[in-house]
mmCIF file of N, CA, C and O in Angstrom:
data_model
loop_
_atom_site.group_PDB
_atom_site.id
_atom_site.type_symbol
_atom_site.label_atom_id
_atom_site.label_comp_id
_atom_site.label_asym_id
_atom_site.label_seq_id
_atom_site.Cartn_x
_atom_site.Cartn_y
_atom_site.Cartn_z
ATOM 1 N N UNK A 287 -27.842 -0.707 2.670
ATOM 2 C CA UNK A 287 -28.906 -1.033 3.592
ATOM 3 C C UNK A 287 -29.938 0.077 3.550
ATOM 4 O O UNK A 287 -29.641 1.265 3.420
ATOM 5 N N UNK A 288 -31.287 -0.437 3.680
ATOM 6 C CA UNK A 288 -32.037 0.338 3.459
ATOM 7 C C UNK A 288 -32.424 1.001 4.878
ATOM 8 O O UNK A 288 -31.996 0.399 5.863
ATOM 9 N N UNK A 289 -33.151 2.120 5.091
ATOM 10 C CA UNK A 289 -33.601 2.303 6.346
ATOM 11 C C UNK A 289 -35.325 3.015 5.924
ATOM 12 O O UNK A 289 -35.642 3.304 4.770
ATOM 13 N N UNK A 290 -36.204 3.177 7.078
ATOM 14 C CA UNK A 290 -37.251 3.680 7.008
ATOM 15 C C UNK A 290 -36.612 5.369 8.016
ATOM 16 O O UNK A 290 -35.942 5.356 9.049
ATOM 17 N N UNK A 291 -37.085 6.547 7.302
ATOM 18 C CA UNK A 291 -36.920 7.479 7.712
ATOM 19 C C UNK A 291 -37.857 7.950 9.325
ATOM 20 O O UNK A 291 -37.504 8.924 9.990
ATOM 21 N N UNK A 292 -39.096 7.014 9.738
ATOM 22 C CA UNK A 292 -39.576 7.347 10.520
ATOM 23 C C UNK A 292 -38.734 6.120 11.892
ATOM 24 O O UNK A 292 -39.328 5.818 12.927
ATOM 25 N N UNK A 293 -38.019 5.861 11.713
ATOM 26 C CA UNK A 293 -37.518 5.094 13.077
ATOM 27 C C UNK A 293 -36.604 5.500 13.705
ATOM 28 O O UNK A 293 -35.880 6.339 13.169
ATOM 29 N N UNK A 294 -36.380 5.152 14.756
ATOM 30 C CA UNK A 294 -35.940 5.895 15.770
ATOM 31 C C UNK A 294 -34.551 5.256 15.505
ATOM 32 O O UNK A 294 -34.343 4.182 14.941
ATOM 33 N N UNK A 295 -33.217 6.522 16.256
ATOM 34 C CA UNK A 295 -31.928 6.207 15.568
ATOM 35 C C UNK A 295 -31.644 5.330 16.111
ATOM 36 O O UNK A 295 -31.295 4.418 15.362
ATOM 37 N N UNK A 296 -31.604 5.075 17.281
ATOM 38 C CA UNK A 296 -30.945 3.850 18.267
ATOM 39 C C UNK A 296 -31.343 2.542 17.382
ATOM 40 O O UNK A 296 -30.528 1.642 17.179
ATOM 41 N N UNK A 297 -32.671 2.521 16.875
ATOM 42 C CA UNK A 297 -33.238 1.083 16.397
ATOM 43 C C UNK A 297 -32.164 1.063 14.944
ATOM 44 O O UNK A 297 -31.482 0.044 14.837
ATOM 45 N N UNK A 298 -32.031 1.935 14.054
ATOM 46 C CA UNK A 298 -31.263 2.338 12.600
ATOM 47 C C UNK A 298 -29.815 1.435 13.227
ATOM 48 O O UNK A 298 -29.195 0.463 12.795
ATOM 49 N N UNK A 299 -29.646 2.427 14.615
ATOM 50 C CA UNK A 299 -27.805 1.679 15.218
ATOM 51 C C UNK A 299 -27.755 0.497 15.312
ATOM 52 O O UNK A 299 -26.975 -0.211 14.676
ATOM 53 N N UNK A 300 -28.721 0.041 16.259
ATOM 54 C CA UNK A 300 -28.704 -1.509 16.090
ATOM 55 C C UNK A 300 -28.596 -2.337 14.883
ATOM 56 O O UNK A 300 -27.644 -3.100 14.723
ATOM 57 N N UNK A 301 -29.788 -2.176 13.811
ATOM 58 C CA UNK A 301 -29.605 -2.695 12.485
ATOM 59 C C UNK A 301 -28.467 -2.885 11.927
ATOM 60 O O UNK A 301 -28.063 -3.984 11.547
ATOM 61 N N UNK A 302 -27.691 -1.527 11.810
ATOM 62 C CA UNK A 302 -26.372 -1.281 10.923
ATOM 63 C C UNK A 302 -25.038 -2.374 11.844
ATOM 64 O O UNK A 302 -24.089 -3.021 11.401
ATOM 65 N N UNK A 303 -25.537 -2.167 13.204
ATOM 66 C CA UNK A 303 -24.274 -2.918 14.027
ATOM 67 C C UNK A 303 -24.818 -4.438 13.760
ATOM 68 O O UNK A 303 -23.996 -5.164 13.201
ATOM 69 N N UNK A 304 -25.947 -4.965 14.043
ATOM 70 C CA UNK A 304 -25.956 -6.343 13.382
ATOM 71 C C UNK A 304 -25.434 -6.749 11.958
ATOM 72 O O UNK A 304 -24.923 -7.782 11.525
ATOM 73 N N UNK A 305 -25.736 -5.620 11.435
ATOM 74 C CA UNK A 305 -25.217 -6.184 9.776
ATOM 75 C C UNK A 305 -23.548 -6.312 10.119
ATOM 76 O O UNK A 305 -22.830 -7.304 10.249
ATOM 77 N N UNK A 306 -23.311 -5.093 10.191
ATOM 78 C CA UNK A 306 -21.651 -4.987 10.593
ATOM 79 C C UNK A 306 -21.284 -6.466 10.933
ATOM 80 O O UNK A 306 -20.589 -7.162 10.192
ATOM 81 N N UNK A 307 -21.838 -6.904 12.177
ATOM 82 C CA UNK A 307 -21.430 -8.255 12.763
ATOM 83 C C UNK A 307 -21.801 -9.191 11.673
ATOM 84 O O UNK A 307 -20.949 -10.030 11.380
ATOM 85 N N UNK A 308 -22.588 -9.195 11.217
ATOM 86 C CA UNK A 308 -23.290 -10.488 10.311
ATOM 87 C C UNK A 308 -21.479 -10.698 9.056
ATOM 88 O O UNK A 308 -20.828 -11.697 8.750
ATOM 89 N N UNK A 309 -21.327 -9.331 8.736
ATOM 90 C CA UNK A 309 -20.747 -9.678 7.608
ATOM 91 C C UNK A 309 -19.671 -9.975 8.067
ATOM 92 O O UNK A 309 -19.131 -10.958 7.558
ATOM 93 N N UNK A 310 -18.958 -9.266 9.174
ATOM 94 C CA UNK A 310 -17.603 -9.563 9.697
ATOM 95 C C UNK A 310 -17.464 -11.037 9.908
ATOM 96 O O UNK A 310 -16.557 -11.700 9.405
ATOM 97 N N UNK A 311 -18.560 -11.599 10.800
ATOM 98 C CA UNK A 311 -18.791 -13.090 10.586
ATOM 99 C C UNK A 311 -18.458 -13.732 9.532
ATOM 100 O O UNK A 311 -17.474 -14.470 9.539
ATOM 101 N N UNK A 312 -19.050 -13.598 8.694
ATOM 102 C CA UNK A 312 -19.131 -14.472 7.227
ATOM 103 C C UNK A 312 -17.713 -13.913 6.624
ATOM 104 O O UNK A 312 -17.255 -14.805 5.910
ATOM 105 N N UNK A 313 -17.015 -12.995 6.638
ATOM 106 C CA UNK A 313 -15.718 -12.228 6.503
ATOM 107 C C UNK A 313 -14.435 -12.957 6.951
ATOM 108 O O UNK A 313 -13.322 -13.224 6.498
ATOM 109 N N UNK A 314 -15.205 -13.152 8.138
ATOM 110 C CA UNK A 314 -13.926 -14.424 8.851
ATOM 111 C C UNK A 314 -14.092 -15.513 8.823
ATOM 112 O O UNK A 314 -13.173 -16.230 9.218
ATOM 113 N N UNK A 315 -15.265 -16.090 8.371
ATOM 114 C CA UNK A 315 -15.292 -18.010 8.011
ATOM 115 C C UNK A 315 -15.029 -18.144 6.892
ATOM 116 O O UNK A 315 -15.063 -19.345 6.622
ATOM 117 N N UNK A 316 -14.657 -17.272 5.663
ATOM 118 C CA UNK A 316 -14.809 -17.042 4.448
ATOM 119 C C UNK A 316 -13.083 -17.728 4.287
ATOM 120 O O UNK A 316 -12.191 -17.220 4.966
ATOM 121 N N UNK A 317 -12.785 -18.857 3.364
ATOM 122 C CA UNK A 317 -11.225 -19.179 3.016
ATOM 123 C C UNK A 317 -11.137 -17.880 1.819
ATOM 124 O O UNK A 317 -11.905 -17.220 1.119
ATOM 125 N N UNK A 318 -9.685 -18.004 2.098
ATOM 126 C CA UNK A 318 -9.409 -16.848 1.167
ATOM 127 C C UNK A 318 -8.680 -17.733 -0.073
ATOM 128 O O UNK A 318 -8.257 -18.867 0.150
ATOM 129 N N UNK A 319 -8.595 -17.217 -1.154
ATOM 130 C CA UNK A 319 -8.014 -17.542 -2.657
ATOM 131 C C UNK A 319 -6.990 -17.247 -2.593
ATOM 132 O O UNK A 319 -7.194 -16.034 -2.531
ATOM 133 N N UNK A 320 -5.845 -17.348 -2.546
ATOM 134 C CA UNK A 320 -4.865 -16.802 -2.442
ATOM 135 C C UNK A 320 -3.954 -16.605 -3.753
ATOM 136 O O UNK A 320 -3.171 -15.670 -3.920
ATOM 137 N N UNK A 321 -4.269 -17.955 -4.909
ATOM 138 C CA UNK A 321 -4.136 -18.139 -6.108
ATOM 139 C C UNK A 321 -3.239 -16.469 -6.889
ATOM 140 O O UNK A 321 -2.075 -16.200 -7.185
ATOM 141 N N UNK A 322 -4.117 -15.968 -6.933
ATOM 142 C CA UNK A 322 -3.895 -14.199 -7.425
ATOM 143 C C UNK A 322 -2.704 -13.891 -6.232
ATOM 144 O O UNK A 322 -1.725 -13.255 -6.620
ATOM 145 N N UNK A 323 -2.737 -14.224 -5.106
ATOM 146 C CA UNK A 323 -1.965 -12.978 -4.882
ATOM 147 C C UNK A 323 -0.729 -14.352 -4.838
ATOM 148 O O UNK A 323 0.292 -13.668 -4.911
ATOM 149 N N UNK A 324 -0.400 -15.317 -4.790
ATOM 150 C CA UNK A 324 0.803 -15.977 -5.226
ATOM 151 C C UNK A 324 1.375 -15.143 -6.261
ATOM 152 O O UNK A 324 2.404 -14.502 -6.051
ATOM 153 N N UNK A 325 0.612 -15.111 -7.642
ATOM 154 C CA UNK A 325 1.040 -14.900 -9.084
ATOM 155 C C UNK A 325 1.160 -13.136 -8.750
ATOM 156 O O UNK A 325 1.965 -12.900 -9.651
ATOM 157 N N UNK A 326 0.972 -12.044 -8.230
ATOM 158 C CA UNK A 326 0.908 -11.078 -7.681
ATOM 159 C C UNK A 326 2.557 -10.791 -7.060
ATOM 160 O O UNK A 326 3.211 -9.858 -7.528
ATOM 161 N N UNK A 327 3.189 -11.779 -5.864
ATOM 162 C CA UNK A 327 3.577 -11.724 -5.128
ATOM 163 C C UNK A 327 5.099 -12.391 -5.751
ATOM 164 O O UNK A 327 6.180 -11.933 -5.381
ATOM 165 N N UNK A 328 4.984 -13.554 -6.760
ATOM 166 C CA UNK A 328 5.947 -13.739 -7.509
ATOM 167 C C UNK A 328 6.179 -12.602 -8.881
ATOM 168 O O UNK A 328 7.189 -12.875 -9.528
ATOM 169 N N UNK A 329 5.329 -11.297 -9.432
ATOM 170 C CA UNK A 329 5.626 -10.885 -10.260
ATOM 171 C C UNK A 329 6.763 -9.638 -9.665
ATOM 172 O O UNK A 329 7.796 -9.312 -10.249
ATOM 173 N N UNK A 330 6.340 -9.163 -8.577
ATOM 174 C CA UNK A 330 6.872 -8.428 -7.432
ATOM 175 C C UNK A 330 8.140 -8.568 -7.035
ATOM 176 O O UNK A 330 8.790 -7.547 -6.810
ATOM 177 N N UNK A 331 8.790 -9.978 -6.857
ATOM 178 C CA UNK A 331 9.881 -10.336 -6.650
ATOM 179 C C UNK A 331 10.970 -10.738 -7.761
ATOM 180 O O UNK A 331 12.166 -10.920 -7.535
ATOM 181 N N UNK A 332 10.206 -10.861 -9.235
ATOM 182 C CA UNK A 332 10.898 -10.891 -10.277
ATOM 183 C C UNK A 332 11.272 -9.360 -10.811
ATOM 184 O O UNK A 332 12.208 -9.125 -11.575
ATOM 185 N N UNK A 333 10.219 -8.201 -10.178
ATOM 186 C CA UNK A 333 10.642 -6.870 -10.632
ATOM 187 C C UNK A 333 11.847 -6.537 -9.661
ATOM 188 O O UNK A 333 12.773 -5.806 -10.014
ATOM 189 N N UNK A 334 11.774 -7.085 -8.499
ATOM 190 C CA UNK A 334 12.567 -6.709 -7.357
ATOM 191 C C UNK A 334 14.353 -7.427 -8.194
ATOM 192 O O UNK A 334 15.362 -6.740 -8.350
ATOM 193 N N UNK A 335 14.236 -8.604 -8.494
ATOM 194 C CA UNK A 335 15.001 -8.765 -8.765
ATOM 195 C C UNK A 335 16.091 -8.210 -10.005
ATOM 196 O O UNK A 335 17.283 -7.903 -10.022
ATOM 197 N N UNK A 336 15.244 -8.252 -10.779
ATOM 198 C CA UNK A 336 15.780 -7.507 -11.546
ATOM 199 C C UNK A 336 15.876 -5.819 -11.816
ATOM 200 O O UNK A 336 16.162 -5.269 -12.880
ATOM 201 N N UNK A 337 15.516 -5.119 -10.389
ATOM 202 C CA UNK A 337 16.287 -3.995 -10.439
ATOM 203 C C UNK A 337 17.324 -4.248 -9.159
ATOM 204 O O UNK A 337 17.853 -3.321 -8.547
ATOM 205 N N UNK A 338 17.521 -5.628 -8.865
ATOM 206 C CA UNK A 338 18.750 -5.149 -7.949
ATOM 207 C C UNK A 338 19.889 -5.981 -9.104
ATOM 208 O O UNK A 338 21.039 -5.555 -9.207
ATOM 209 N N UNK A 339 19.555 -6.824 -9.679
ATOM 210 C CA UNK A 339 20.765 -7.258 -10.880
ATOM 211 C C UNK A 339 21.178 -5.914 -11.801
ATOM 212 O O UNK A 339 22.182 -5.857 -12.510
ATOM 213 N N UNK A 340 20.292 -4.960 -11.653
ATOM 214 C CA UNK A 340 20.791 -3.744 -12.557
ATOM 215 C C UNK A 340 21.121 -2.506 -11.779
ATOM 216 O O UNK A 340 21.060 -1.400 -12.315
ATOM 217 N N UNK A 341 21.402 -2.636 -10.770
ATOM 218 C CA UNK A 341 22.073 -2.209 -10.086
ATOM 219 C C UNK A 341 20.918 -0.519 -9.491
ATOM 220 O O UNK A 341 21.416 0.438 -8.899
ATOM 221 N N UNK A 342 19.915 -0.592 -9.749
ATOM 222 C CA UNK A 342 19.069 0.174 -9.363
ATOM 223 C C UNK A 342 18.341 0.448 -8.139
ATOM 224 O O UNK A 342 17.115 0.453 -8.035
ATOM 225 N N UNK A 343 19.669 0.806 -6.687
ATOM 226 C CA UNK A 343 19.583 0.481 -5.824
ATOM 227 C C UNK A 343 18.360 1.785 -4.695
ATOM 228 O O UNK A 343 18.021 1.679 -3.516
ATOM 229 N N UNK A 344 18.041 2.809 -5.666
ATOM 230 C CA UNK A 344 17.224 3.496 -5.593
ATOM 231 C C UNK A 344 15.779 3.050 -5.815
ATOM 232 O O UNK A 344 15.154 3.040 -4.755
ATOM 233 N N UNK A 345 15.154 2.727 -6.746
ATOM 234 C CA UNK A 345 14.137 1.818 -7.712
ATOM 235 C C UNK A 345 13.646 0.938 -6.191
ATOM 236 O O UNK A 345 12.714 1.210 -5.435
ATOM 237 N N UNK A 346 14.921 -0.481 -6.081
ATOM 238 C CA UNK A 346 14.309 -1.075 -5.442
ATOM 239 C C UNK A 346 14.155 -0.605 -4.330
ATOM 240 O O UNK A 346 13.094 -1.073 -3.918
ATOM 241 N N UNK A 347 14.596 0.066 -3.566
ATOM 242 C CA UNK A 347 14.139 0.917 -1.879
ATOM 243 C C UNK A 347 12.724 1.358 -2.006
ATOM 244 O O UNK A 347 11.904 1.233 -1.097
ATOM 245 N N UNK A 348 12.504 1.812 -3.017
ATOM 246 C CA UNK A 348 11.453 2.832 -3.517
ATOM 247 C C UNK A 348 10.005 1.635 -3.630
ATOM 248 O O UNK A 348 8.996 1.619 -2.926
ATOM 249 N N UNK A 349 10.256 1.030 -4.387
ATOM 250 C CA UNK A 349 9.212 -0.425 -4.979
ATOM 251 C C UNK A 349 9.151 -1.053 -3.670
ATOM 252 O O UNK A 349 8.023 -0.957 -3.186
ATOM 253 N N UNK A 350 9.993 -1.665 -2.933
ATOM 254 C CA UNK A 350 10.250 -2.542 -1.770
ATOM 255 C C UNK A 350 9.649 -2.070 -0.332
ATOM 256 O O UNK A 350 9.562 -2.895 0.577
ATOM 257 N N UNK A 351 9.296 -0.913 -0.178
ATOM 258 C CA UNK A 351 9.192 0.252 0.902
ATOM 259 C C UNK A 351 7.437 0.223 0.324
ATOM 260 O O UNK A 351 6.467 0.114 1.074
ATOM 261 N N UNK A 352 7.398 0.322 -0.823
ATOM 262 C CA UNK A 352 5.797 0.855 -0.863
ATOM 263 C C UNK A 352 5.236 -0.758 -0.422
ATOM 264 O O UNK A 352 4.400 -0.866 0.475
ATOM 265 N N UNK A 353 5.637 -1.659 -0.952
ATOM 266 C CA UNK A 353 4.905 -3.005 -1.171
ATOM 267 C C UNK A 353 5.044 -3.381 0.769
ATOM 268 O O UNK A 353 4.049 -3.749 1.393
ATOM 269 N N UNK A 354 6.076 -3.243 1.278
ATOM 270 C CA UNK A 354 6.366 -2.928 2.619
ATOM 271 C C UNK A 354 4.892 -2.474 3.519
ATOM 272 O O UNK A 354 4.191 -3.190 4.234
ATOM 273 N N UNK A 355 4.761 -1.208 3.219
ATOM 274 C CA UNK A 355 4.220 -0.299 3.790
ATOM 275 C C UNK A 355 2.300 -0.728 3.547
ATOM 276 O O UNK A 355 1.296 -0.573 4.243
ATOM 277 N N UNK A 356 2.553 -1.252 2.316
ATOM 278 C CA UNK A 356 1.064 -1.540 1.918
ATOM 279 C C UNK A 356 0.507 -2.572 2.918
ATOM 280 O O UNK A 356 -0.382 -2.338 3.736
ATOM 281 N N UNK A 357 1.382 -4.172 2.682
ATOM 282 C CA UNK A 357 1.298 -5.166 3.676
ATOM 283 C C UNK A 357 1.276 -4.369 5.410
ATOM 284 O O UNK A 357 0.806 -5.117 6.267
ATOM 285 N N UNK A 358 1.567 -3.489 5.725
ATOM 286 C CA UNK A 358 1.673 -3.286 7.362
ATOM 287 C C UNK A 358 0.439 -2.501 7.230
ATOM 288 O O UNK A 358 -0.483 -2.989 7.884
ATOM 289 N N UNK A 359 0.206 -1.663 6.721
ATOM 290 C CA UNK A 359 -1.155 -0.722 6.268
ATOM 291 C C UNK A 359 -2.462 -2.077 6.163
ATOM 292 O O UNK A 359 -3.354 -1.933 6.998
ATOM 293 N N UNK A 360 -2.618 -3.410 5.157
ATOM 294 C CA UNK A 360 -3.815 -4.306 5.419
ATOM 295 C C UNK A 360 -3.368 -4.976 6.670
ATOM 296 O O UNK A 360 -4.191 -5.782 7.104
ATOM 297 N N UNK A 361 -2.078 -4.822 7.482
ATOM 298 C CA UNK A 361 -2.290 -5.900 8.267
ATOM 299 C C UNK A 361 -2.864 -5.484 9.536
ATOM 300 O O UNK A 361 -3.596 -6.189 10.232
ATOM 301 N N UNK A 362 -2.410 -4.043 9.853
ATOM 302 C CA UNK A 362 -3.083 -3.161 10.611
ATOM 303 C C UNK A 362 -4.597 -2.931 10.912
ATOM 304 O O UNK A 362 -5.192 -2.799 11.982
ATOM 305 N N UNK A 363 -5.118 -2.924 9.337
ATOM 306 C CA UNK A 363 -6.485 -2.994 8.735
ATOM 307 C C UNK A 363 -7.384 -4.571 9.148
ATOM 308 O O UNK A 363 -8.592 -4.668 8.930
ATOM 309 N N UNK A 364 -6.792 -5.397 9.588
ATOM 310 C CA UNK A 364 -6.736 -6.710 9.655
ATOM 311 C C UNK A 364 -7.042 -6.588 11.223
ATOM 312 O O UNK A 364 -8.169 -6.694 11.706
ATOM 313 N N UNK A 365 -6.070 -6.391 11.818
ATOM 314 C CA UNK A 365 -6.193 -6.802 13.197
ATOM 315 C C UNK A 365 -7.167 -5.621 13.783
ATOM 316 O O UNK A 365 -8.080 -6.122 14.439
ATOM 317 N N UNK A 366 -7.211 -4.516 13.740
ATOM 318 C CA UNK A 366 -8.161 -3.612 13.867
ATOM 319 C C UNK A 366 -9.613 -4.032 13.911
ATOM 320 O O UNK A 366 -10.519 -3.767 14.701
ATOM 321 N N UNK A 367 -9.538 -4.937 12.570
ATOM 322 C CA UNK A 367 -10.837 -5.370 11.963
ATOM 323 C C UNK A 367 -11.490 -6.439 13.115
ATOM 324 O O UNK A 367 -12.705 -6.632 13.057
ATOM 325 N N UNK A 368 -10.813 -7.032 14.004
ATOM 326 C CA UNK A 368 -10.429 -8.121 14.398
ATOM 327 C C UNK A 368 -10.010 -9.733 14.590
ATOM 328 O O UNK A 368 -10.063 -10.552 15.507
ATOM 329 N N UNK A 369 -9.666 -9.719 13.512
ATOM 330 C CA UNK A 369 -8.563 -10.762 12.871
ATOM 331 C C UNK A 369 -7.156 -10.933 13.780
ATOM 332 O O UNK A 369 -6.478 -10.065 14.330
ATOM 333 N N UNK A 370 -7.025 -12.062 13.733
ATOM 334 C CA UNK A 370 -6.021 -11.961 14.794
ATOM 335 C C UNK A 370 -5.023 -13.413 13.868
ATOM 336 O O UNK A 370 -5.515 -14.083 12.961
ATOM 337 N N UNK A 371 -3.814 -13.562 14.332
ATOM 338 C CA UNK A 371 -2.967 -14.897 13.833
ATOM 339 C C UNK A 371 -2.823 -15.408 12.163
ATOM 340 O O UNK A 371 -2.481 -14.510 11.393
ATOM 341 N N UNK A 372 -2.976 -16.299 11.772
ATOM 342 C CA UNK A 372 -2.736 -16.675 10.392
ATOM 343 C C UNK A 372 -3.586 -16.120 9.537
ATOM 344 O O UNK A 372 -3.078 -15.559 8.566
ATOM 345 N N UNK A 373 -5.240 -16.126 9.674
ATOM 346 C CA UNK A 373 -5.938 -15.196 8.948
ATOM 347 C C UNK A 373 -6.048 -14.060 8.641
ATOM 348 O O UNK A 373 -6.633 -13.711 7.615
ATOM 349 N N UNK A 374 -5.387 -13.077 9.656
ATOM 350 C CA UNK A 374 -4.704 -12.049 9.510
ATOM 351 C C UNK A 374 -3.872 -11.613 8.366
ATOM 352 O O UNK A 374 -4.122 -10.959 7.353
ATOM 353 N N UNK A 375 -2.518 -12.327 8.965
ATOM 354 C CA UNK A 375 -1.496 -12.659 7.408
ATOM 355 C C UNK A 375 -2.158 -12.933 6.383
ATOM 356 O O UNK A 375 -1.960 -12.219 5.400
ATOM 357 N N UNK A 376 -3.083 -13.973 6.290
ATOM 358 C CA UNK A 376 -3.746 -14.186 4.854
ATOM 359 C C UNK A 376 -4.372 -13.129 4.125
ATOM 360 O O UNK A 376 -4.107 -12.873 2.950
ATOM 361 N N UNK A 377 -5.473 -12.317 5.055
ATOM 362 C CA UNK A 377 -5.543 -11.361 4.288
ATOM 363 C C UNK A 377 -4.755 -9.908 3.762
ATOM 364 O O UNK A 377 -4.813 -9.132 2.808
ATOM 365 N N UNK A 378 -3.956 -10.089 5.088
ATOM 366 C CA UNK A 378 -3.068 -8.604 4.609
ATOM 367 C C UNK A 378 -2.399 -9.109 3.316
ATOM 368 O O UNK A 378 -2.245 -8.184 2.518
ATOM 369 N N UNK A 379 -1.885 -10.486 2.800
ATOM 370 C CA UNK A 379 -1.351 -10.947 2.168
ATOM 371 C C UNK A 379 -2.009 -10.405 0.602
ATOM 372 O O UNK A 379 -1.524 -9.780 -0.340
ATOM 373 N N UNK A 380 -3.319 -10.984 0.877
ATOM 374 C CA UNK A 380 -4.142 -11.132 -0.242
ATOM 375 C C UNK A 380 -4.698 -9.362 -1.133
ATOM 376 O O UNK A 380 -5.080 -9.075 -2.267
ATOM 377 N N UNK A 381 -4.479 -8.655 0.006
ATOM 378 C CA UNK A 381 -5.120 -7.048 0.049
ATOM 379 C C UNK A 381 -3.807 -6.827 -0.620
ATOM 380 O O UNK A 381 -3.986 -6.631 -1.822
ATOM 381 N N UNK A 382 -2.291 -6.779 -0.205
ATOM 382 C CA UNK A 382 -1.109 -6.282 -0.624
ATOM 383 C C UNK A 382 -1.199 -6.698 -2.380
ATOM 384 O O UNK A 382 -1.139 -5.880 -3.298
ATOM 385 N N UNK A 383 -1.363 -8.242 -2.517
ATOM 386 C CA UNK A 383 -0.619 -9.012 -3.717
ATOM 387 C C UNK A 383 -1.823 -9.538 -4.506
ATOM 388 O O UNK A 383 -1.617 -10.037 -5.612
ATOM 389 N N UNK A 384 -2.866 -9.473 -4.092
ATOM 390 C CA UNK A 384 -3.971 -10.051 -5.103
ATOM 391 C C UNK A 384 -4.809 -9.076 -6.550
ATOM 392 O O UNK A 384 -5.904 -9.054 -7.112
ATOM 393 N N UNK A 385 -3.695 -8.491 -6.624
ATOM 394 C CA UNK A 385 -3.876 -8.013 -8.093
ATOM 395 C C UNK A 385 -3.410 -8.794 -8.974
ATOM 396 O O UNK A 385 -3.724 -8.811 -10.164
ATOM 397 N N UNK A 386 -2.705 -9.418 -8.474
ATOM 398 C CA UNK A 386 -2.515 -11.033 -9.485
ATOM 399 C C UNK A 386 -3.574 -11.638 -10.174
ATOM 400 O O UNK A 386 -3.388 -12.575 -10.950
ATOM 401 N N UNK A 387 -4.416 -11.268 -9.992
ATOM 402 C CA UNK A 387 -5.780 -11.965 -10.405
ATOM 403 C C UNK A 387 -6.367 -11.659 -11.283
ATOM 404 O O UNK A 387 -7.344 -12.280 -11.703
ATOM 405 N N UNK A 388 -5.638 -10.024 -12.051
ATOM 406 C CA UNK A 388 -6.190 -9.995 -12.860
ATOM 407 C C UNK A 388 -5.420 -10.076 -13.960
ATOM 408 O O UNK A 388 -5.814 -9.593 -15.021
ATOM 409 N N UNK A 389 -4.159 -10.731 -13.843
ATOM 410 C CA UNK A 389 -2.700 -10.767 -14.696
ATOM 411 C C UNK A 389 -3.264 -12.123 -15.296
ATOM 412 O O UNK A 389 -2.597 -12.764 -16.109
#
């Protein structure tokens, strides 16, 4: 966002807080893709699995705890944001596992 250096800050605050709102708006009417983080979220559970068939009961605590921690970290990020109920989940979902997208 651009600003003019001669305006007064309060008017700059306002601007930046409308945008803020504008996008959060469009942020939350926005459907999310979820596509990626399915394929994301199933590659995750095939690594999971196969370090608990190999008995790598360290590995998976370790893998399982971060992917854990990530999802409570966007979902936090989520409701903060103010997102509240299923869209919430969707995006913490999508923030955790949508690196799928580029698999």
């Amino acid at each position: 966002m651009s600003f003019d250096e001669n305006e007064p800050q309060s008017v700059r605050e306002q601007r930046f807080a409308a945008e803020r709102a504008r996008r959060r708006t469009v942020r939350r009417a926005a459907s999310l893709d979820l596509r990626g983080a399915h394929v994301g979220a199933v590659i995750v559970t095939v690594a999971l699995a196969l370090l608990s068939w190999y008995g790598e009961l360290v590995a998976l605590g370790i893998v399982s705890g971060v992917f854990l921690l990530w999802f409570a970290a966007a979902l936090a990020w989520a409701y903060a944001d103010g997102d509240h109920g299923r869209h919430a989940l969707q995006r913490a979902y999508n923030v955790t596992f949508g690196w799928g997208n580029g698999v």
